[in-house]
Amino acid sequence: MKKKISFYVVCILIATVINFFGSVLARDITLPLYLDSVLTLTVTALCGLWAGIACAVLSNGALWIFYHTSLPFTLCHVLTAICAYFTFKYFQKEKQELSVDAFLWAGLWSAITNAISGNVLVSLLFASATSPNVDSSVQGIFVVVPNLTFATYYSGILTNLTDKIISAVLSFGVYKIAKKYNY
């Protein structure tokens, strides 16, 4: 039991650090992605729902403290853990080991919920003005379709889909390594 708890804590801490630096990297190189939940799917797959939520809250809390990001967006990240948990539960009915399909589906559901919740938050809190690294994609869409709300929502969907599929693939790779060596 003690070994299991310490494994969970180590997973959460490592994932939190990687999520934090993924987001910082995306901001620093002005990549139109978030990369703040790169390993949240891994933690949820290995350690369960509460560990995934802890990873989400810690990752976004660190970004809020050090980079002054908006704390309400933690909801999006928590939804990533919740979607992953239920997706993994569905896929684990048939077998113990999760496949890449489970991670891709978790990424897709997370992208949808993050796009909806994130776009609503952006509209309510910031009148559709998004973060600098995502603004370039919003501006590009706005040039073609001069409707800021549409540009924000469409960009949010594309950005979240790309972001969560990258997270799903990376999380699956880390999950396979963790299962092979430790878990």
Coordinates of N, CA, C and O in Angstrom, one line a residue:
M1 N 0.8 -1.2 0.0 CA 0.0 0.0 0.0 C 0.9 1.3 0.0 O 0.6 2.2 -0.7
K2 N 1.9 1.3 0.8 CA 2.8 2.4 0.9 C 3.5 2.6 -0.4 O 3.7 3.7 -0.9
K3 N 3.9 1.5 -1.1 CA 4.6 1.6 -2.3 C 3.7 2.2 -3.4 O 4.1 3.0 -4.2
K4 N 2.4 1.8 -3.4 CA 1.5 2.2 -4.3 C 1.2 3.8 -4.2 O 1.2 4.5 -5.1
I5 N 1.1 4.2 -2.9 CA 0.9 5.6 -2.7 C 2.1 6.5 -3.1 O 2.0 7.5 -3.7
S6 N 3.3 6.0 -2.8 CA 4.5 6.7 -3.2 C 4.6 6.7 -4.7 O 5.1 7.7 -5.3
F7 N 4.2 5.6 -5.4 CA 4.2 5.6 -6.9 C 3.3 6.7 -7.4 O 3.6 7.4 -8.3
Y8 N 2.1 6.8 -6.8 CA 1.1 7.8 -7.2 C 1.7 9.2 -7.1 O 1.5 10.0 -7.9
V9 N 2.3 9.5 -5.9 CA 2.8 10.8 -5.6 C 3.9 11.1 -6.6 O 4.0 12.2 -7.2
V10 N 4.8 10.2 -6.9 CA 5.9 10.4 -7.9 C 5.3 10.7 -9.3 O 5.7 11.6 -9.9
C11 N 4.3 9.9 -9.7 CA 3.7 10.1 -11.0 C 3.1 11.5 -11.1 O 3.2 12.2 -12.1
I12 N 2.3 11.9 -10.0 CA 1.7 13.2 -10.0 C 2.7 14.3 -10.1 O 2.5 15.2 -10.9
L13 N 3.7 14.2 -9.3 CA 4.8 15.3 -9.3 C 5.5 15.3 -10.7 O 5.7 16.5 -11.2
I14 N 5.9 14.2 -11.2 CA 6.6 14.2 -12.5 C 5.7 14.8 -13.6 O 6.1 15.6 -14.4
A15 N 4.5 14.3 -13.6 CA 3.5 14.8 -14.6 C 3.3 16.3 -14.5 O 3.2 17.0 -15.5
T16 N 3.1 16.8 -13.3 CA 2.9 18.2 -13.0 C 4.1 19.0 -13.5 O 3.8 20.0 -14.2
V17 N 5.3 18.6 -13.3 CA 6.5 19.3 -13.7 C 6.5 19.3 -15.3 O 6.7 20.4 -15.9
I18 N 6.2 18.2 -15.9 CA 6.3 18.1 -17.4 C 5.1 19.0 -17.9 O 5.3 19.7 -18.9
N19 N 3.9 18.9 -17.3 CA 2.8 19.7 -17.8 C 3.2 21.2 -17.7 O 2.9 22.0 -18.6
F20 N 3.8 21.6 -16.6 CA 4.1 23.0 -16.4 C 5.1 23.4 -17.4 O 4.9 24.5 -18.1
F21 N 6.2 22.7 -17.6 CA 7.2 23.1 -18.6 C 6.7 22.9 -20.0 O 7.2 23.7 -20.9
G22 N 5.8 22.0 -20.3 CA 5.2 22.0 -21.6 C 4.5 23.2 -22.0 O 4.6 23.8 -23.1
S23 N 3.7 23.7 -21.0 CA 3.0 25.0 -21.2 C 3.9 26.2 -21.3 O 3.7 27.0 -22.2
V24 N 5.0 26.2 -20.5 CA 5.9 27.3 -20.6 C 6.6 27.3 -21.9 O 6.8 28.3 -22.6
L25 N 7.0 26.1 -22.4 CA 7.7 26.0 -23.7 C 6.7 26.5 -24.8 O 7.2 27.2 -25.7
A26 N 5.5 26.1 -24.8 CA 4.5 26.5 -25.8 C 4.4 28.0 -25.8 O 4.3 28.6 -26.9
R27 N 4.4 28.6 -24.6 CA 4.3 30.1 -24.5 C 5.6 30.7 -25.0 O 5.5 31.7 -25.8
D28 N 6.7 30.2 -24.6 CA 8.0 30.8 -25.0 C 8.3 30.8 -26.5 O 8.9 31.7 -27.0
I29 N 7.9 29.8 -27.2 CA 8.1 29.7 -28.6 C 6.9 30.1 -29.4 O 6.8 29.9 -30.6
T30 N 5.9 30.6 -28.7 CA 4.6 31.1 -29.3 C 4.0 30.0 -30.2 O 3.5 30.2 -31.3
L31 N 3.9 28.8 -29.7 CA 3.3 27.7 -30.3 C 1.8 27.7 -30.0 O 1.4 27.9 -28.8
P32 N 0.9 27.7 -31.0 CA -0.5 27.8 -30.7 C -1.1 26.5 -30.1 O -2.1 26.0 -30.6
L33 N -0.5 26.1 -29.0 CA -1.0 24.9 -28.3 C -0.9 25.3 -26.8 O -0.2 26.2 -26.4
Y34 N -1.5 24.5 -26.0 CA -1.5 24.7 -24.5 C -0.4 23.9 -23.9 O 0.4 24.3 -23.1
L35 N -0.3 22.6 -24.2 CA 0.6 21.6 -23.7 C 0.7 21.6 -22.1 O 1.7 21.3 -21.6
D36 N -0.4 22.0 -21.5 CA -0.5 22.0 -20.0 C -1.0 20.7 -19.4 O -1.1 20.6 -18.2
S37 N -1.4 19.8 -20.3 CA -1.9 18.5 -19.8 C -1.3 17.3 -20.5 O -1.9 16.3 -20.7
V38 N 0.0 17.5 -20.8 CA 0.7 16.5 -21.7 C 0.6 15.1 -21.0 O 0.4 14.1 -21.7
L39 N 0.8 15.0 -19.7 CA 0.9 13.7 -19.0 C -0.3 13.4 -18.1 O -0.3 12.5 -17.3
T40 N -1.3 14.2 -18.1 CA -2.5 14.0 -17.3 C -3.2 12.7 -17.6 O -3.6 12.0 -16.7
L41 N -3.2 12.4 -18.9 CA -3.8 11.1 -19.3 C -3.0 9.9 -18.7 O -3.6 8.9 -18.2
T42 N -1.7 10.0 -18.7 CA -0.9 8.9 -18.1 C -1.2 8.7 -16.6 O -1.4 7.6 -16.2
V43 N -1.2 9.8 -15.9 CA -1.5 9.8 -14.5 C -2.8 9.2 -14.2 O -3.0 8.3 -13.3
T44 N -3.8 9.6 -15.0 CA -5.2 9.0 -14.8 C -5.2 7.6 -15.1 O -5.9 6.8 -14.4
A45 N -4.5 7.1 -16.2 CA -4.5 5.7 -16.6 C -3.8 4.9 -15.5 O -4.3 3.8 -15.2
L46 N -2.7 5.4 -15.0 CA -1.9 4.6 -14.0 C -2.5 4.6 -12.6 O -2.4 3.7 -11.9
C47 N -3.0 5.8 -12.2 CA -3.3 6.0 -10.8 C -4.8 6.3 -10.5 O -5.1 6.4 -9.3
G48 N -5.6 6.6 -11.5 CA -7.0 6.8 -11.2 C -7.4 8.3 -11.3 O -6.6 9.2 -11.6
L49 N -8.7 8.5 -11.1 CA -9.4 9.8 -11.3 C -8.8 10.8 -10.3 O -8.5 11.9 -10.8
W50 N -8.7 10.5 -9.0 CA -8.3 11.5 -8.1 C -6.8 12.0 -8.3 O -6.5 13.1 -8.1
A51 N -6.0 11.1 -8.7 CA -4.6 11.4 -9.1 C -4.6 12.3 -10.3 O -3.8 13.3 -10.4
G52 N -5.4 12.0 -11.3 CA -5.5 12.8 -12.5 C -6.0 14.2 -12.2 O -5.5 15.2 -12.7
I53 N -7.0 14.3 -11.3 CA -7.5 15.6 -10.9 C -6.4 16.4 -10.1 O -6.2 17.6 -10.3
A54 N -5.7 15.7 -9.2 CA -4.6 16.3 -8.5 C -3.6 16.9 -9.4 O -3.1 18.0 -9.3
C55 N -3.2 16.1 -10.4 CA -2.2 16.5 -11.4 C -2.7 17.8 -12.2 O -2.0 18.7 -12.4
A56 N -4.0 17.8 -12.5 CA -4.6 18.9 -13.2 C -4.6 20.2 -12.3 O -4.1 21.3 -12.8
V57 N -5.0 20.0 -11.1 CA -5.0 21.2 -10.2 C -3.6 21.7 -9.9 O -3.4 22.9 -9.9
L58 N -2.7 20.8 -9.6 CA -1.3 21.2 -9.4 C -0.6 21.9 -10.6 O 0.1 22.9 -10.4
S59 N -0.9 21.3 -11.8 CA -0.3 21.9 -13.0 C -0.8 23.3 -13.2 O 0.0 24.2 -13.4
N60 N -2.1 23.5 -13.1 CA -2.7 24.8 -13.4 C -2.4 25.7 -12.2 O -2.3 26.9 -12.4
G61 N -2.3 25.2 -11.0 CA -1.9 26.0 -9.9 C -0.5 26.6 -10.0 O -0.3 27.8 -9.8
A62 N 0.4 25.8 -10.5 CA 1.8 26.2 -10.7 C 1.8 27.3 -11.8 O 2.5 28.3 -11.7
L63 N 1.0 27.1 -12.9 CA 1.0 28.0 -14.0 C 0.4 29.4 -13.5 O 0.8 30.4 -13.9
W64 N -0.6 29.3 -12.6 CA -1.2 30.5 -12.1 C -0.3 31.2 -11.2 O -0.1 32.5 -11.3
I65 N 0.5 30.5 -10.4 CA 1.4 31.2 -9.5 C 2.6 31.8 -10.2 O 3.0 32.9 -10.0
F66 N 3.2 31.0 -11.1 CA 4.4 31.5 -11.8 C 4.2 32.3 -13.1 O 5.1 33.0 -13.5
Y67 N 3.1 32.0 -13.8 CA 2.9 32.7 -15.1 C 1.6 33.5 -15.1 O 1.2 33.9 -16.2
H68 N 0.9 33.6 -14.0 CA -0.3 34.4 -13.9 C -1.4 34.0 -14.9 O -2.0 34.9 -15.5
T69 N -1.5 32.7 -15.2 CA -2.5 32.2 -16.0 C -3.9 32.4 -15.3 O -3.9 32.6 -14.1
S70 N -4.9 32.2 -16.0 CA -6.3 32.4 -15.4 C -6.7 31.1 -14.7 O -6.8 30.0 -15.3
L71 N -6.9 31.2 -13.4 CA -7.2 30.0 -12.6 C -8.5 29.3 -13.1 O -8.6 28.0 -12.9
P72 N -9.6 30.0 -13.6 CA -10.8 29.2 -14.0 C -10.5 28.2 -15.0 O -11.3 27.2 -15.2
F73 N -9.4 28.3 -15.8 CA -9.1 27.3 -16.8 C -8.7 25.9 -16.2 O -8.5 25.0 -17.0
T74 N -8.5 25.9 -14.9 CA -8.3 24.6 -14.3 C -9.4 23.7 -14.5 O -9.2 22.5 -14.6
L75 N -10.6 24.2 -14.6 CA -11.8 23.4 -15.0 C -11.6 22.6 -16.2 O -11.9 21.4 -16.3
C76 N -11.0 23.2 -17.2 CA -10.7 22.5 -18.5 C -9.8 21.3 -18.2 O -10.0 20.2 -18.7
H77 N -8.8 21.5 -17.5 CA -7.8 20.5 -17.2 C -8.4 19.4 -16.3 O -8.2 18.2 -16.5
V78 N -9.3 19.7 -15.4 CA -10.0 18.7 -14.6 C -10.9 17.9 -15.5 O -11.0 16.6 -15.3
L79 N -11.5 18.5 -16.4 CA -12.4 17.7 -17.4 C -11.5 16.8 -18.2 O -12.0 15.7 -18.6
T80 N -10.3 17.1 -18.5 CA -9.4 16.2 -19.2 C -9.2 14.9 -18.3 O -9.3 13.8 -18.9
A81 N -9.0 15.0 -17.0 CA -8.8 13.9 -16.2 C -10.1 13.1 -16.1 O -10.1 11.8 -16.1
I82 N -11.2 13.8 -16.0 CA -12.5 13.1 -15.9 C -12.9 12.3 -17.2 O -13.2 11.1 -17.1
C83 N -12.7 12.9 -18.3 CA -12.9 12.2 -19.6 C -12.0 11.0 -19.7 O -12.4 10.0 -20.2
A84 N -10.7 11.2 -19.4 CA -9.8 10.1 -19.5 C -10.2 9.0 -18.6 O -10.2 7.8 -19.0
Y85 N -10.6 9.3 -17.4 CA -11.0 8.2 -16.4 C -12.1 7.4 -17.0 O -12.0 6.1 -17.0
F86 N -13.2 8.0 -17.4 CA -14.3 7.3 -17.9 C -14.0 6.5 -19.2 O -14.5 5.4 -19.4
T87 N -13.2 7.1 -20.0 CA -12.8 6.4 -21.3 C -12.0 5.2 -20.9 O -12.2 4.1 -21.5
F88 N -11.0 5.3 -20.0 CA -10.2 4.2 -19.6 C -11.0 3.1 -19.0 O -10.8 1.9 -19.2
K89 N -12.0 3.5 -18.2 CA -12.9 2.5 -17.5 C -13.6 1.7 -18.6 O -13.8 0.5 -18.5
Y90 N -14.1 2.4 -19.6 CA -14.8 1.7 -20.7 C -13.9 0.7 -21.4 O -14.3 -0.4 -21.6
F91 N -12.7 1.1 -21.7 CA -11.8 0.3 -22.4 C -11.2 -0.9 -21.6 O -10.9 -1.9 -22.1
Q92 N -11.2 -0.7 -20.3 CA -10.7 -1.7 -19.4 C -11.7 -2.8 -19.1 O -11.3 -3.8 -18.5
K93 N -12.9 -2.6 -19.5 CA -13.9 -3.7 -19.3 C -13.5 -5.0 -20.0 O -13.7 -6.1 -19.5
E94 N -12.9 -4.8 -21.1 CA -12.5 -5.9 -22.0 C -11.1 -6.5 -21.6 O -10.9 -7.7 -21.6
K95 N -10.2 -5.7 -21.2 CA -8.8 -6.1 -20.9 C -8.1 -5.2 -20.0 O -8.5 -4.0 -19.8
Q96 N -7.1 -5.7 -19.3 CA -6.4 -4.9 -18.3 C -5.5 -3.8 -18.9 O -5.5 -2.7 -18.4
E97 N -4.8 -4.1 -19.9 CA -3.8 -3.2 -20.6 C -4.6 -2.2 -21.5 O -5.4 -2.7 -22.3
L98 N -4.3 -1.0 -21.4 CA -5.0 0.0 -22.3 C -4.2 0.1 -23.6 O -3.0 0.0 -23.6
S99 N -4.9 0.3 -24.7 CA -4.3 0.4 -26.0 C -4.2 1.9 -26.4 O -4.8 2.8 -25.7
V100 N -3.6 2.1 -27.5 CA -3.4 3.5 -28.0 C -4.8 4.1 -28.3 O -5.1 5.3 -28.2
D101 N -5.7 3.2 -28.7 CA -7.1 3.6 -29.0 C -7.8 4.3 -27.8 O -8.4 5.3 -27.9
A102 N -7.6 3.7 -26.7 CA -8.2 4.3 -25.4 C -7.6 5.7 -25.2 O -8.4 6.6 -24.8
F103 N -6.3 5.9 -25.4 CA -5.7 7.2 -25.2 C -6.2 8.2 -26.3 O -6.4 9.3 -25.9
L104 N -6.3 7.7 -27.5 CA -6.8 8.6 -28.5 C -8.3 9.0 -28.3 O -8.6 10.2 -28.5
W105 N -9.1 8.1 -27.8 CA -10.5 8.4 -27.5 C -10.5 9.4 -26.3 O -11.3 10.3 -26.3
A106 N -9.7 9.1 -25.3 CA -9.6 10.0 -24.2 C -9.2 11.4 -24.6 O -9.7 12.4 -24.1
G107 N -8.2 11.5 -25.5 CA -7.8 12.8 -26.0 C -8.9 13.5 -26.8 O -9.1 14.7 -26.7
L108 N -9.7 12.7 -27.6 CA -10.8 13.3 -28.4 C -11.8 13.9 -27.4 O -12.3 15.0 -27.6
W109 N -12.3 13.1 -26.5 CA -13.3 13.5 -25.5 C -12.8 14.7 -24.7 O -13.6 15.7 -24.4
S110 N -11.5 14.7 -24.3 CA -11.0 15.8 -23.6 C -10.9 17.1 -24.5 O -11.2 18.2 -24.0
A111 N -10.6 16.9 -25.8 CA -10.5 18.0 -26.7 C -11.9 18.7 -26.8 O -12.0 19.9 -26.8
I112 N -12.9 17.8 -26.9 CA -14.3 18.4 -27.1 C -14.7 19.1 -25.8 O -15.2 20.3 -25.9
T113 N -14.5 18.5 -24.7 CA -14.9 19.2 -23.4 C -14.1 20.4 -23.1 O -14.6 21.4 -22.6
N114 N -12.8 20.4 -23.5 CA -11.9 21.5 -23.2 C -12.3 22.6 -24.2 O -12.2 23.8 -23.8
A115 N -12.6 22.3 -25.4 CA -13.0 23.3 -26.4 C -14.2 24.1 -26.0 O -14.3 25.3 -26.0
I116 N -15.2 23.3 -25.5 CA -16.5 23.9 -25.1 C -16.3 24.7 -23.9 O -16.6 25.9 -23.8
S117 N -15.7 24.1 -22.8 CA -15.6 24.9 -21.6 C -14.6 26.0 -21.7 O -14.8 27.1 -21.2
G118 N -13.5 25.8 -22.4 CA -12.5 26.9 -22.6 C -13.0 28.0 -23.4 O -12.8 29.2 -23.1
N119 N -13.8 27.7 -24.5 CA -14.4 28.8 -25.3 C -15.4 29.6 -24.5 O -15.5 30.8 -24.6
V120 N -16.2 28.9 -23.7 CA -17.2 29.6 -22.9 C -16.5 30.5 -21.9 O -16.9 31.6 -21.7
L121 N -15.4 30.0 -21.2 CA -14.7 30.8 -20.3 C -14.1 32.0 -21.0 O -14.1 33.1 -20.4
V122 N -13.5 31.8 -22.1 CA -12.9 32.9 -22.9 C -13.9 34.0 -23.2 O -13.7 35.2 -23.0
S123 N -15.1 33.5 -23.6 CA -16.2 34.5 -24.0 C -16.7 35.2 -22.7 O -16.9 36.4 -22.8
L124 N -16.8 34.5 -21.6 CA -17.4 35.1 -20.4 C -16.3 36.0 -19.7 O -16.7 37.1 -19.3
L125 N -15.1 35.5 -19.6 CA -14.1 36.3 -18.8 C -13.3 37.3 -19.6 O -12.9 38.3 -19.1
F126 N -13.1 37.1 -20.9 CA -12.2 37.9 -21.7 C -12.8 38.5 -23.0 O -12.1 38.9 -23.8
A127 N -14.1 38.3 -23.1 CA -14.8 38.8 -24.4 C -14.1 38.3 -25.6 O -13.9 39.0 -26.6
S128 N -13.8 37.0 -25.6 CA -13.2 36.3 -26.8 C -11.7 36.7 -27.1 O -11.2 36.3 -28.1
A129 N -11.1 37.4 -26.2 CA -9.6 37.7 -26.4 C -8.9 36.5 -25.7 O -9.0 36.3 -24.5
T130 N -8.1 35.8 -26.4 CA -7.4 34.6 -25.9 C -6.0 34.9 -25.6 O -5.5 36.0 -25.7
S131 N -5.2 33.9 -25.2 CA -3.8 34.0 -24.8 C -3.0 34.4 -26.0 O -3.4 34.0 -27.1
P132 N -1.8 35.0 -25.8 CA -1.0 35.4 -27.0 C -0.6 34.3 -27.9 O -0.5 34.5 -29.1
N133 N -0.3 33.1 -27.4 CA 0.1 32.0 -28.2 C -1.0 31.4 -29.1 O -0.8 30.8 -30.1
V134 N -2.3 31.6 -28.6 CA -3.4 31.1 -29.4 C -4.0 32.2 -30.3 O -4.6 32.0 -31.3
D135 N -3.7 33.5 -29.9 CA -4.2 34.6 -30.6 C -3.9 34.6 -32.1 O -4.7 35.1 -32.9
S136 N -2.7 34.1 -32.4 CA -2.3 34.1 -33.9 C -3.3 33.3 -34.7 O -3.6 33.7 -35.8
S137 N -3.7 32.2 -34.1 CA -4.7 31.3 -34.9 C -6.0 32.0 -34.9 O -6.7 31.9 -36.0
V138 N -6.4 32.6 -33.9 CA -7.7 33.4 -33.8 C -7.7 34.5 -34.9 O -8.6 34.7 -35.6
Q139 N -6.6 35.2 -34.9 CA -6.5 36.3 -35.9 C -6.5 35.8 -37.3 O -7.1 36.5 -38.2
G140 N -5.8 34.7 -37.6 CA -5.9 34.1 -38.9 C -7.3 33.8 -39.4 O -7.7 34.1 -40.5
I141 N -8.0 33.2 -38.5 CA -9.4 32.8 -38.8 C -10.3 34.1 -38.9 O -11.1 34.2 -39.8
F142 N -10.0 35.1 -38.0 CA -10.8 36.3 -38.1 C -10.6 37.1 -39.4 O -11.5 37.7 -39.9
V143 N -9.4 37.0 -40.0 CA -9.2 37.6 -41.3 C -10.1 37.0 -42.3 O -10.6 37.7 -43.2
V144 N -10.3 35.7 -42.3 CA -11.1 35.1 -43.3 C -12.6 35.2 -43.0 O -13.4 35.5 -43.8
V145 N -13.0 35.1 -41.7 CA -14.3 35.2 -41.2 C -14.4 36.3 -40.1 O -14.0 36.0 -39.0
P146 N -14.7 37.5 -40.5 CA -14.6 38.6 -39.5 C -15.7 38.5 -38.4 O -16.5 39.4 -38.3
N147 N -15.6 37.5 -37.6 CA -16.5 37.3 -36.5 C -15.7 36.8 -35.4 O -15.2 35.6 -35.4
L148 N -15.4 37.6 -34.3 CA -14.4 37.3 -33.3 C -14.9 36.0 -32.5 O -14.1 35.2 -32.2
T149 N -16.2 35.9 -32.2 CA -16.7 34.8 -31.4 C -16.5 33.5 -32.2 O -16.0 32.5 -31.7
F150 N -16.8 33.5 -33.5 CA -16.6 32.4 -34.4 C -15.1 32.0 -34.5 O -14.8 30.8 -34.3
A151 N -14.3 33.0 -34.7 CA -12.8 32.8 -34.8 C -12.3 32.1 -33.5 O -11.5 31.2 -33.5
T152 N -12.8 32.6 -32.4 CA -12.3 32.1 -31.1 C -12.7 30.7 -30.9 O -12.0 29.8 -30.5
Y153 N -14.0 30.4 -31.2 CA -14.5 29.0 -31.0 C -13.9 28.1 -31.9 O -13.5 26.9 -31.6
Y154 N -13.8 28.4 -33.2 CA -13.2 27.5 -34.2 C -11.7 27.3 -33.9 O -11.2 26.1 -33.9
S155 N -11.0 28.3 -33.5 CA -9.6 28.2 -33.1 C -9.5 27.3 -31.9 O -8.6 26.4 -31.8
G156 N -10.4 27.5 -30.9 CA -10.4 26.7 -29.7 C -10.6 25.2 -30.0 O -9.9 24.3 -29.4
I157 N -11.4 24.9 -30.9 CA -11.7 23.5 -31.3 C -10.4 22.9 -32.0 O -10.0 21.8 -31.6
L158 N -9.9 23.6 -32.9 CA -8.7 23.1 -33.6 C -7.5 23.0 -32.7 O -6.7 22.0 -32.7
T159 N -7.3 24.0 -31.8 CA -6.2 24.0 -30.9 C -6.3 22.9 -29.9 O -5.3 22.1 -29.6
N160 N -7.5 22.7 -29.3 CA -7.7 21.6 -28.3 C -7.6 20.3 -28.9 O -7.0 19.3 -28.3
L161 N -8.1 20.1 -30.1 CA -8.0 18.8 -30.8 C -6.5 18.4 -31.0 O -6.1 17.3 -30.7
T162 N -5.7 19.3 -31.6 CA -4.3 19.1 -31.8 C -3.6 18.9 -30.5 O -2.8 17.9 -30.4
D163 N -3.8 19.7 -29.5 CA -3.2 19.6 -28.2 C -3.4 18.3 -27.5 O -2.5 17.6 -27.0
K164 N -4.7 17.9 -27.5 CA -5.0 16.6 -26.8 C -4.6 15.4 -27.5 O -4.3 14.3 -26.9
I165 N -4.5 15.4 -28.9 CA -4.0 14.3 -29.6 C -2.5 14.1 -29.3 O -2.0 13.0 -29.1
I166 N -1.8 15.2 -29.3 CA -0.4 15.2 -29.0 C -0.2 14.6 -27.5 O 0.6 13.7 -27.3
S167 N -1.1 15.1 -26.6 CA -1.0 14.6 -25.2 C -1.3 13.1 -25.2 O -0.7 12.4 -24.4
A168 N -2.3 12.7 -26.0 CA -2.7 11.3 -26.0 C -1.6 10.4 -26.4 O -1.3 9.3 -25.8
V169 N -0.9 10.8 -27.5 CA 0.2 9.9 -28.0 C 1.4 9.9 -27.0 O 1.9 8.8 -26.7
L170 N 1.8 11.1 -26.5 CA 2.8 11.1 -25.5 C 2.5 10.3 -24.3 O 3.3 9.6 -23.7
S171 N 1.2 10.5 -23.8 CA 0.8 9.8 -22.6 C 0.8 8.3 -22.8 O 1.2 7.6 -21.9
F172 N 0.4 7.9 -24.0 CA 0.4 6.4 -24.2 C 1.8 5.9 -24.2 O 2.1 4.8 -23.6
G173 N 2.8 6.6 -24.7 CA 4.2 6.2 -24.7 C 4.7 6.1 -23.3 O 5.3 5.1 -22.9
V174 N 4.4 7.1 -22.5 CA 4.9 7.1 -21.1 C 4.2 6.0 -20.3 O 4.8 5.3 -19.5
Y175 N 2.9 5.8 -20.6 CA 2.1 4.7 -19.9 C 2.7 3.4 -20.2 O 2.9 2.5 -19.3
K176 N 3.1 3.1 -21.5 CA 3.7 1.8 -21.8 C 5.0 1.6 -21.1 O 5.3 0.5 -20.6
I177 N 5.8 2.7 -21.0 CA 7.1 2.6 -20.3 C 6.9 2.3 -18.8 O 7.5 1.5 -18.2
A178 N 6.0 3.0 -18.2 CA 5.7 2.9 -16.8 C 5.2 1.5 -16.5 O 5.5 0.8 -15.5
K179 N 4.3 1.0 -17.4 CA 3.7 -0.4 -17.2 C 4.9 -1.5 -17.3 O 4.9 -2.4 -16.6
K180 N 5.8 -1.2 -18.2 CA 6.8 -2.2 -18.5 C 7.8 -2.2 -17.3 O 8.3 -3.3 -16.9
Y181 N 8.2 -1.1 -16.7 CA 9.3 -1.0 -15.8 C 8.8 -1.0 -14.3 O 9.6 -1.3 -13.4
N182 N 7.6 -0.5 -14.0 CA 7.3 -0.3 -12.6 C 6.0 -0.9 -12.2 O 5.8 -1.5 -11.1
Y183 N 5.0 -0.6 -12.9 CA 3.6 -0.7 -12.4 C 3.1 -2.1 -12.7 O 3.0 -2.6 -13.7

